[in-house]
mmCIF file of C-alpha atoms in Angstrom:
data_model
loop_
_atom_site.group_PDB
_atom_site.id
_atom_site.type_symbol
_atom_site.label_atom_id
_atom_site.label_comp_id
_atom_site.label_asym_id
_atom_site.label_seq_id
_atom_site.Cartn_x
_atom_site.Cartn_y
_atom_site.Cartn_z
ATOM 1 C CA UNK A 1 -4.187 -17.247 0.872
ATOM 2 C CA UNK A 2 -0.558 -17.611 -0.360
ATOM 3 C CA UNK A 3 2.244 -15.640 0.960
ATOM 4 C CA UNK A 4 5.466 -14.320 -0.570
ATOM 5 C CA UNK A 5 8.866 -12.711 0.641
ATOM 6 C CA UNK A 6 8.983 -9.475 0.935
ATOM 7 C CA UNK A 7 11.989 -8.670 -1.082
ATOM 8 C CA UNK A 8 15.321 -10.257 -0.184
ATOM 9 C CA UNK A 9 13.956 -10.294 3.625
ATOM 10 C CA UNK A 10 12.953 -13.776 5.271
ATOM 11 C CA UNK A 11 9.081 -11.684 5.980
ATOM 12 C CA UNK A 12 6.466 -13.320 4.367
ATOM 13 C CA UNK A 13 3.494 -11.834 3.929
ATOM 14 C CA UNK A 14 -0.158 -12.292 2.361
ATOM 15 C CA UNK A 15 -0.414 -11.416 -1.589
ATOM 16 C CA UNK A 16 -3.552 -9.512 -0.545
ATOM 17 C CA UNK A 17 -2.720 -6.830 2.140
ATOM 18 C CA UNK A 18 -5.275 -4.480 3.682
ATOM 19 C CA UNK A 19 -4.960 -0.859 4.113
ATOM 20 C CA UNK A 20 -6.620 2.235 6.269
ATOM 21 C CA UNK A 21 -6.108 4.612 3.951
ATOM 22 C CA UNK A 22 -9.590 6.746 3.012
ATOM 23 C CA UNK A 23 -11.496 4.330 4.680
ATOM 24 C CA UNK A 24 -11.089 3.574 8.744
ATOM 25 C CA UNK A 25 -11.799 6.571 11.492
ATOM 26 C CA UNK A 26 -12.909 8.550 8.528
ATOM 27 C CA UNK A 27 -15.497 7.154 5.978
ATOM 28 C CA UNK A 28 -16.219 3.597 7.508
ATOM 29 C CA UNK A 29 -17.768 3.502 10.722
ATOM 30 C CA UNK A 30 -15.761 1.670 13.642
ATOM 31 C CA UNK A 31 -17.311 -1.729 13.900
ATOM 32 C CA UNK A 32 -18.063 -2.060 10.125
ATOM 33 C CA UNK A 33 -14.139 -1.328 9.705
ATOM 34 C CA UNK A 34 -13.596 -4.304 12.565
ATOM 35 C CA UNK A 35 -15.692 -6.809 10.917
ATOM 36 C CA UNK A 36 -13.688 -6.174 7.751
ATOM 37 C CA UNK A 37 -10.402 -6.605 9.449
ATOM 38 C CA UNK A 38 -11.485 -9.601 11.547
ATOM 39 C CA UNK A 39 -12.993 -10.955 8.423
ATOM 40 C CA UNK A 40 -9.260 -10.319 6.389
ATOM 41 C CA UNK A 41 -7.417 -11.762 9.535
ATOM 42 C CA UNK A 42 -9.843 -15.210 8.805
ATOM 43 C CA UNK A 43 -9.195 -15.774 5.418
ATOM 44 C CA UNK A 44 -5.639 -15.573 6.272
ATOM 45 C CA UNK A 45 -4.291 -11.772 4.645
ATOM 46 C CA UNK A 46 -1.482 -11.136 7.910
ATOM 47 C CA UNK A 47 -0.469 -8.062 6.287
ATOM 48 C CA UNK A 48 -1.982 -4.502 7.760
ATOM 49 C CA UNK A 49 -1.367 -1.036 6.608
ATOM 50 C CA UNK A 50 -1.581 2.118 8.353
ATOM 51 C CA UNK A 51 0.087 5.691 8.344
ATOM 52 C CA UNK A 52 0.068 8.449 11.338
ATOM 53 C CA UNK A 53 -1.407 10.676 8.627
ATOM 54 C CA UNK A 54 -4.706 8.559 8.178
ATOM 55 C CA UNK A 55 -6.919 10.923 9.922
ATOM 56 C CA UNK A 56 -3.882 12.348 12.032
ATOM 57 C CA UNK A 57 -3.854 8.566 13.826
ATOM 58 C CA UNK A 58 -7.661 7.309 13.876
ATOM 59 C CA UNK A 59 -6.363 5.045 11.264
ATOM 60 C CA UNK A 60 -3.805 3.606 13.125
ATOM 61 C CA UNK A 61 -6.259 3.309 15.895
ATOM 62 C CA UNK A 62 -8.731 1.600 14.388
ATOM 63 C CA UNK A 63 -6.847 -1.017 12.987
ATOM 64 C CA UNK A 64 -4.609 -1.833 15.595
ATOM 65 C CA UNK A 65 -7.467 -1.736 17.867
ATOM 66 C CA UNK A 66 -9.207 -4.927 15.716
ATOM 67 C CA UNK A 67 -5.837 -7.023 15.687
ATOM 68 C CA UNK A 68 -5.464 -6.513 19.449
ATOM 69 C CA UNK A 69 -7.313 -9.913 20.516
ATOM 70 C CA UNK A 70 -4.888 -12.012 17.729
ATOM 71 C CA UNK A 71 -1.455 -13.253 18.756
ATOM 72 C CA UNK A 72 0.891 -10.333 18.229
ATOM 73 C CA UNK A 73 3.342 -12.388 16.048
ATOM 74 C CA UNK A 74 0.313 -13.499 13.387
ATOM 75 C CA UNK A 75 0.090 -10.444 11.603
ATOM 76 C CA UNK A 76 2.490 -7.841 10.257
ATOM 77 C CA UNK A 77 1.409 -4.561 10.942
ATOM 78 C CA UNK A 78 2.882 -0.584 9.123
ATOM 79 C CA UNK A 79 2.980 2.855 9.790
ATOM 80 C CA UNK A 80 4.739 5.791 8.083
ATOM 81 C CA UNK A 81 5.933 9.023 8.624
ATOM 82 C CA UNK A 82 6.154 12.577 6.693
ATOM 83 C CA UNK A 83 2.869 14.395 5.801
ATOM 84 C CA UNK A 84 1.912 16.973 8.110
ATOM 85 C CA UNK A 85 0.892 16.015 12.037
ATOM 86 C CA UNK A 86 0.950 19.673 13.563
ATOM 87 C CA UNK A 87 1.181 23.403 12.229
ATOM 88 C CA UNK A 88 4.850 23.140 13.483
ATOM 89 C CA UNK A 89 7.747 23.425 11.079
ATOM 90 C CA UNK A 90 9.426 20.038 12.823
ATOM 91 C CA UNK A 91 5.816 18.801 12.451
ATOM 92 C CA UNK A 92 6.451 16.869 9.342
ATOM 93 C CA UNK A 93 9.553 15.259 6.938
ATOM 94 C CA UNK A 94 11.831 13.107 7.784
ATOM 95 C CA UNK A 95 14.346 14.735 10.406
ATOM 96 C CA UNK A 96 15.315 12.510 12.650
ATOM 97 C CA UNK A 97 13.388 14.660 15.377
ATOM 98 C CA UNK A 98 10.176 13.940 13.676
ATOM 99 C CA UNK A 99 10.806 10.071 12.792
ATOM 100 C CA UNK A 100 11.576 9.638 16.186
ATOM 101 C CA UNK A 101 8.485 11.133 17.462
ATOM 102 C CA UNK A 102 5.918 9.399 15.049
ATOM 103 C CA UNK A 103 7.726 6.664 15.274
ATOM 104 C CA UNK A 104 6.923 6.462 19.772
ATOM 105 C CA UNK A 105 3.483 8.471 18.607
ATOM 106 C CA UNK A 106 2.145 5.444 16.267
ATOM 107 C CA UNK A 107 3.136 3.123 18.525
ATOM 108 C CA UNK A 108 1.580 4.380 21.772
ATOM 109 C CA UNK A 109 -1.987 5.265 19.314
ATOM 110 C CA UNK A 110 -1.478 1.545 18.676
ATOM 111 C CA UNK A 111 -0.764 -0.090 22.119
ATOM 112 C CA UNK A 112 1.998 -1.710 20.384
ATOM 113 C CA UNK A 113 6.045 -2.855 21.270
ATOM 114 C CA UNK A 114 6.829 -2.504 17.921
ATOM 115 C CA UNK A 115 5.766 -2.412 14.008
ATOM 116 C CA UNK A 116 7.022 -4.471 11.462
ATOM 117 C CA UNK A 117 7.546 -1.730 9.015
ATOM 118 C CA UNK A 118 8.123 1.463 9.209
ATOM 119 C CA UNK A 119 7.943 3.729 5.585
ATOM 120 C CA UNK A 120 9.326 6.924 4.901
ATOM 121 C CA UNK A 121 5.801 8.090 3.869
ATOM 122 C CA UNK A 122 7.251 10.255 0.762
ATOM 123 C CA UNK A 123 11.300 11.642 0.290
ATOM 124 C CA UNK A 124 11.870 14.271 1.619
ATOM 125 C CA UNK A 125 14.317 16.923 -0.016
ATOM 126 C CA UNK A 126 15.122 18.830 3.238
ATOM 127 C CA UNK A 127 16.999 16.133 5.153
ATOM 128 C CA UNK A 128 19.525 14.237 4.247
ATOM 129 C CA UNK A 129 18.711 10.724 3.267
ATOM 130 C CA UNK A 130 21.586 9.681 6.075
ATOM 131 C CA UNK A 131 19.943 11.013 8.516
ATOM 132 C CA UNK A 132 16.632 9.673 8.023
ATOM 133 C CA UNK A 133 17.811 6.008 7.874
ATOM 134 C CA UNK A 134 20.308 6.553 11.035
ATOM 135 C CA UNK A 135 17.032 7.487 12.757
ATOM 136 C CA UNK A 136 15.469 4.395 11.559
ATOM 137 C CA UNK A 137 18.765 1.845 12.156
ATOM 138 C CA UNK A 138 18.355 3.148 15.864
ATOM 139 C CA UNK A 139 14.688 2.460 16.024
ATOM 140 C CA UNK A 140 15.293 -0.685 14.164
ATOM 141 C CA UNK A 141 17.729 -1.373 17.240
ATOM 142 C CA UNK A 142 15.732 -0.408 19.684
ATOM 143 C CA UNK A 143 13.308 -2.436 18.661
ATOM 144 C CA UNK A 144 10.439 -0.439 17.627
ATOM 145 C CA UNK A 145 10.962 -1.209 14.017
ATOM 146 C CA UNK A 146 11.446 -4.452 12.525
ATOM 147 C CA UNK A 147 11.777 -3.308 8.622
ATOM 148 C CA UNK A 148 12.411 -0.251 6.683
ATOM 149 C CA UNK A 149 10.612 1.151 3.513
ATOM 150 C CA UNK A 150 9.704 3.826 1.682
ATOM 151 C CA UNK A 151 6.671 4.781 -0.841
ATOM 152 C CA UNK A 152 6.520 6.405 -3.911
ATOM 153 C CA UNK A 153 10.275 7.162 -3.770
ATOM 154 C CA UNK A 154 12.079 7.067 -7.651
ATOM 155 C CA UNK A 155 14.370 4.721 -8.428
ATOM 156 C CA UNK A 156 17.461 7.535 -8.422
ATOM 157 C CA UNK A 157 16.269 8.111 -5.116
ATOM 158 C CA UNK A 158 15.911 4.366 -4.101
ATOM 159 C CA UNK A 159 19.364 3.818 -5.576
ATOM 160 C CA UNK A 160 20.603 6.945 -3.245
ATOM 161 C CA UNK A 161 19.332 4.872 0.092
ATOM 162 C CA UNK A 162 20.952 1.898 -0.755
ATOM 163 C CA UNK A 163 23.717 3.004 -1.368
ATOM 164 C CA UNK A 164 24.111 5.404 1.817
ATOM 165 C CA UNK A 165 22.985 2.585 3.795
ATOM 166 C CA UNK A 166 26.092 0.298 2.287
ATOM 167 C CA UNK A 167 28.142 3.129 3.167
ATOM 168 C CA UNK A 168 27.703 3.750 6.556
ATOM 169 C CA UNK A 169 26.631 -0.116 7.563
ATOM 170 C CA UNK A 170 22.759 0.925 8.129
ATOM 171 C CA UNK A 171 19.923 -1.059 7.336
ATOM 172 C CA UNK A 172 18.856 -1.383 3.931
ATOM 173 C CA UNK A 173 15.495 -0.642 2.748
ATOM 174 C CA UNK A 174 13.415 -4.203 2.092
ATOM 175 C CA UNK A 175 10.018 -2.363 0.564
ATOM 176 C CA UNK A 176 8.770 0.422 -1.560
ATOM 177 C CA UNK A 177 5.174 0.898 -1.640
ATOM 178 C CA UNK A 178 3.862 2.931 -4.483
ATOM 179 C CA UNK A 179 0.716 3.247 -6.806
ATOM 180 C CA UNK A 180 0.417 0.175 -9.063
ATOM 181 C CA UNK A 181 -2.786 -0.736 -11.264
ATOM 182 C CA UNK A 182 -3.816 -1.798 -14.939
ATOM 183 C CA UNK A 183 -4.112 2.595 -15.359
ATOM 184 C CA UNK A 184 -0.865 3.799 -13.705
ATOM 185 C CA UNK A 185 2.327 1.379 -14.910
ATOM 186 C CA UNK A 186 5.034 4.282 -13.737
ATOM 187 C CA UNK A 187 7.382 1.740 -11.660
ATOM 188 C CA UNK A 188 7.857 -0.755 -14.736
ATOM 189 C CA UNK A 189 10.180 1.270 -16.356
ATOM 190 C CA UNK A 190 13.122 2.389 -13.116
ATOM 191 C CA UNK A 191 11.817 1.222 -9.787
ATOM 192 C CA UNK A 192 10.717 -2.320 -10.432
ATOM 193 C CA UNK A 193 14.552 -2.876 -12.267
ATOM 194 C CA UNK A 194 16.291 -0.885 -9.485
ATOM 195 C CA UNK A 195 14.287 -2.874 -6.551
ATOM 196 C CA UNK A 196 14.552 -5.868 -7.813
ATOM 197 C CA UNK A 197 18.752 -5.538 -8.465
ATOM 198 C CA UNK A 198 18.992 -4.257 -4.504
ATOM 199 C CA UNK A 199 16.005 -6.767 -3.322
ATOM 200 C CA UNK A 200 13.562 -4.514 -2.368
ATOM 201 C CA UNK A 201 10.002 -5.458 -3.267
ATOM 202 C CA UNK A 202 6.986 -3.748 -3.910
ATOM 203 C CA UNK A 203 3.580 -3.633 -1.910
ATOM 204 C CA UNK A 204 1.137 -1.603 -3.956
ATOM 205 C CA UNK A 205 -1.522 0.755 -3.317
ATOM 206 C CA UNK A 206 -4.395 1.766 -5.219
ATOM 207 C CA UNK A 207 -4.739 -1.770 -7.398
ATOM 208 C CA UNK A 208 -8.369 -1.123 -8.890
ATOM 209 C CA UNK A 209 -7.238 2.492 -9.604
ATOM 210 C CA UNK A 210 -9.817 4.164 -6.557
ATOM 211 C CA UNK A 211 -12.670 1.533 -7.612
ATOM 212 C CA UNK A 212 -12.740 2.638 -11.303
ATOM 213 C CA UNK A 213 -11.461 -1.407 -11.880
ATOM 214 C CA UNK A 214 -14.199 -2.512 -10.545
ATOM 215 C CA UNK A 215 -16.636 -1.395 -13.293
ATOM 216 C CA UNK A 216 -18.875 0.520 -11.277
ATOM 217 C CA UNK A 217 -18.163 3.751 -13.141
ATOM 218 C CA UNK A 218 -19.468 3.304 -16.870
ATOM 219 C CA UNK A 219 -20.045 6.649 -19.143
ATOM 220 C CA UNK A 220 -20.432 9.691 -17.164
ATOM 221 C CA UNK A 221 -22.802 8.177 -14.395
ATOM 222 C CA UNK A 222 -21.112 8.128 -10.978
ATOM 223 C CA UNK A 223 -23.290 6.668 -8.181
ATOM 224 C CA UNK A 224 -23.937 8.993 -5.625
ATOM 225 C CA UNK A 225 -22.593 6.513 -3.192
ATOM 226 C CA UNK A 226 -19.454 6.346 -4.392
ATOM 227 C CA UNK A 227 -15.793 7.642 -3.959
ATOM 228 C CA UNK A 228 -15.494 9.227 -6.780
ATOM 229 C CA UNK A 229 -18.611 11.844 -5.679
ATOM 230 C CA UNK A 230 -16.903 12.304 -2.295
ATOM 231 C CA UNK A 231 -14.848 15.107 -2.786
ATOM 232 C CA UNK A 232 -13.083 14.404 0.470
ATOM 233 C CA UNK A 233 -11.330 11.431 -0.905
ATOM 234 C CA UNK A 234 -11.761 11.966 -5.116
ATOM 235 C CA UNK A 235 -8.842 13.907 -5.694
ATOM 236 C CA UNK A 236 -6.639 10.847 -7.005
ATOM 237 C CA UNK A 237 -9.542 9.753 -8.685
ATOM 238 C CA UNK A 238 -10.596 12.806 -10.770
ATOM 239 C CA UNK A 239 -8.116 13.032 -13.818
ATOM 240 C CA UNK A 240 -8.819 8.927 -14.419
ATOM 241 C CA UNK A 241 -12.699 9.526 -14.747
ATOM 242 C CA UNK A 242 -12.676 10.402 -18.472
ATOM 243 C CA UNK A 243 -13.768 8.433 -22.156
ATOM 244 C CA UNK A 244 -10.571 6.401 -22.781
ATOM 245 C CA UNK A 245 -9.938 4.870 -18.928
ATOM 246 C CA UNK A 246 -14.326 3.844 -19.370
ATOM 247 C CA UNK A 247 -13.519 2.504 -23.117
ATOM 248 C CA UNK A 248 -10.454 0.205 -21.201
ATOM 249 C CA UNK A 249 -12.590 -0.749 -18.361
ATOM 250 C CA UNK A 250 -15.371 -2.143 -21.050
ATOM 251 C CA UNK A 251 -12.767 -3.934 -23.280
ATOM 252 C CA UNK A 252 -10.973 -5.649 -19.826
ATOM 253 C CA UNK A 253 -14.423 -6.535 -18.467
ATOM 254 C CA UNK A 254 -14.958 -8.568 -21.431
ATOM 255 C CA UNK A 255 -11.885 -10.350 -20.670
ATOM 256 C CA UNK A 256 -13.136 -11.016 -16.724
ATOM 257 C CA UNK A 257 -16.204 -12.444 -18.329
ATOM 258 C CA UNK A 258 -14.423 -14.595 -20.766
ATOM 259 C CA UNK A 259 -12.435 -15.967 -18.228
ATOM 260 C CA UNK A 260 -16.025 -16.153 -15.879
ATOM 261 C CA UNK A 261 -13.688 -13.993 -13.184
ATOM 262 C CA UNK A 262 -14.807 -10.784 -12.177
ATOM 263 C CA UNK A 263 -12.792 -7.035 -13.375
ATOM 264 C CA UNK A 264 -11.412 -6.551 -9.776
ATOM 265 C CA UNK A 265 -9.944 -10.259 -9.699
ATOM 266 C CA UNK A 266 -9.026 -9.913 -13.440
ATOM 267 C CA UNK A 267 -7.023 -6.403 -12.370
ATOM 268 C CA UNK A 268 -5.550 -8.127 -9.254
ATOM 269 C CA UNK A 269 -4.274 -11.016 -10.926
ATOM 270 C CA UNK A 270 -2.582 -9.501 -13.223
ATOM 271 C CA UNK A 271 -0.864 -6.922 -10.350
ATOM 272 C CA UNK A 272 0.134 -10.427 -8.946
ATOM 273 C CA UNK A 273 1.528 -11.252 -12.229
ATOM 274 C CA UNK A 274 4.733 -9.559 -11.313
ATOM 275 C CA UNK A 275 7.295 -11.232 -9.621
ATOM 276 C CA UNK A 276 9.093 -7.939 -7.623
ATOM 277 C CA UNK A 277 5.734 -7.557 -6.233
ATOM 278 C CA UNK A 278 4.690 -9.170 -2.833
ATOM 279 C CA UNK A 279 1.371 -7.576 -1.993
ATOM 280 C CA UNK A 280 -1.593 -5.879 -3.687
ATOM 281 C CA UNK A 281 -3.091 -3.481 -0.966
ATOM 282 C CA UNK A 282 -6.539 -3.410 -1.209
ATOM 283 C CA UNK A 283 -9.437 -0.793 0.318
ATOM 284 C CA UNK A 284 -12.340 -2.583 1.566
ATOM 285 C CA UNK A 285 -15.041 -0.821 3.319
ATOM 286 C CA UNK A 286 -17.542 -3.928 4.232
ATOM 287 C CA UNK A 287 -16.042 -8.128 4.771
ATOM 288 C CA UNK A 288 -17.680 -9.025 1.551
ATOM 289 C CA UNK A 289 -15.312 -6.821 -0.637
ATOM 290 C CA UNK A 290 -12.399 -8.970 1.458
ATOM 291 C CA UNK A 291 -13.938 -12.119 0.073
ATOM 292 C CA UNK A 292 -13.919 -11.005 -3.563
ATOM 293 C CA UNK A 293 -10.833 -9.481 -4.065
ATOM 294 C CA UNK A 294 -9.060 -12.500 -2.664
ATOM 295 C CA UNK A 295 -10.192 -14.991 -4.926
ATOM 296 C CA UNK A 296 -7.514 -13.612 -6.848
ATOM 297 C CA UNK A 297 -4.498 -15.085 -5.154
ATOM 298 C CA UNK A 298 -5.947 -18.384 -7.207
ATOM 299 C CA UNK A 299 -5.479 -17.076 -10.738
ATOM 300 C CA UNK A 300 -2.940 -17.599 -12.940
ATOM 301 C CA UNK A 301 -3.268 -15.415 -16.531
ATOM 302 C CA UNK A 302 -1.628 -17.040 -19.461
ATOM 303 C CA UNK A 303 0.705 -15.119 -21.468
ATOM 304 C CA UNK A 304 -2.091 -15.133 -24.441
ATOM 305 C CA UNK A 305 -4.400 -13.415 -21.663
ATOM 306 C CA UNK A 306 -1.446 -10.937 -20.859
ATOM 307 C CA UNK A 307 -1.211 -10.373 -24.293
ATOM 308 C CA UNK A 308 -4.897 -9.367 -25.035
ATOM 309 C CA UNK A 309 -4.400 -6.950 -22.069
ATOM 310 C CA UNK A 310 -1.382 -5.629 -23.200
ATOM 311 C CA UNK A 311 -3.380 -4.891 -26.223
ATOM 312 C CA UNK A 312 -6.211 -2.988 -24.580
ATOM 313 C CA UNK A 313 -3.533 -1.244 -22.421
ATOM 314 C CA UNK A 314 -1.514 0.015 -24.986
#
């Protein structure tokens, strides 16, 4: 594994970073989700991500619950706040009444002190950005969060915390966490600039584009297995699942085989690519899909490579 600063911040953490989302305390059953994460922890990924959303906490349980039995300072563990936890209107956002309480909520679903990153889990036009991150510098302070962030904010918005935080002496923001893949190239236009000027880095989510980078889904045959027939979890997936994204997949999995790689490492590798971002946040249902998608962290593309998939991109 290799490891890589999260922005301007002295944390380090793995280039491939596992996530909850979609998968643990909802479609992966307990101790298959456990094998996966103590399989992760062994090939050295310290980087965990969870939200209180995730199946209103069984997420958070689930993987905190696996990492118990490492030391506490080996891995670097998430949560987030905003999405709807109760039918409440102070049940969601980011007022500092509900960041505190998801904040203590995560951590006592967790058994944990403390996370090492808390995100603002989307922005939230009804509070005031101030507000949110004074909530956060006293948590920070307290103790109970080592690291800001936010995910899928805009770069205007972004620019708007940094600069309220400069204001009024808060902590700054170190991470955004967004979608990212070969498909869905939104932050290389504002946010990757804007982040990387204020040293915030990116972790992304969603780098094989819901599985549809791994090849699996090839004309208009979806296995029945899959995500993209849940309709639980397909929603992200569904406008993606059309003639051009197959015709790209085809063309980049000639590439893979070229290169004798496979399309997920070719997809990942090329997410790594970018220096603004430290982590690509993978999925993984079973400790085998682990083992493939970090093989990744050991290729380099070559600007003639880039090129070709610029070409099929475009």
């Amino acid at each position: 594994m290799k490891y890589r600063r999260l922005g301007n911040s002295g944390l380090k953490v793995s280039e491939i970073s596992l996530g909850s989302w979609l998968t643990y305390g909802k479609t992966v059953e307990d101790n298959t989700a456990e094998k996966t994460i103590h399989k992760a922890y062994e090939l050295g990924i310290n980087f965990f991500d969870s939200a209180n959303v995730y199946e209103r906490g069984e997420g958070e349980r689930v993987m905190a619950g696996a990492l118990k039995e490492y030391p506490r300072e080996s891995y670097v563990i998430t949560t987030k706040a905003f999405w709807p936890m109760g039918e409440g209107p102070n049940d969601r956002g980011l007022s500092r009444k509900h960041v505190m309480e998801q904040v203590n909520a995560s951590l006592k679903r967790m058994n944990l002190d403390y996370v090492d990153i808390f995100y603002c889990h989307r922005y939230d036009q009804e509070t005031p950005v101030e507000e949110t991150l004074r909530a956060i510098d006293d948590l920070i302070r307290q103790g109970k969060i080592l690291y800001a962030g936010v995910s899928e904010w805009s770069a205007a918005q972004i620019e708007e915390a940094v600069r309220v935080a400069d204001k009024f002496l808060l902590d700054r923001i170190v991470v955004n966490q967004p979608v990212y893949n070969m498909l869905n190239r939104y932050i290389e236009k504002e946010v990757i600039p804007v982040s990387s000027k204020h040293g915030i880095g990116q972790v992304v989510f969603s780098p094989l584009a819901q599985g549809i980078l791994t090849g699996k889904y090839k004309g208009n045959t979806i296995p029945e297995d899959s995500r993209a027939s849940n309709d639980e979890i397909n929603n992200f997936m569904k406008g993606m699942l059309n003639e051009t994204t197959f015709t790209k997949v085809e063309q980049l999995e000639k590439i893979a085989k070229e290169l004798e790689i496979t399309l997920p490492s070719l997809a990942l590798a090329w997410i790594l690519r970018q220096p603004n971002v430290a982590s690509a946040l993978i999925g993984a249902s079973r400790p085998s899909q682990v083992e493939e998608n970090i093989k990744a962290v050991e290729i380099e593309l070559t600007s003639e490579v880039i090129e070709k998939i610029e070409g099929i991109l475009a």
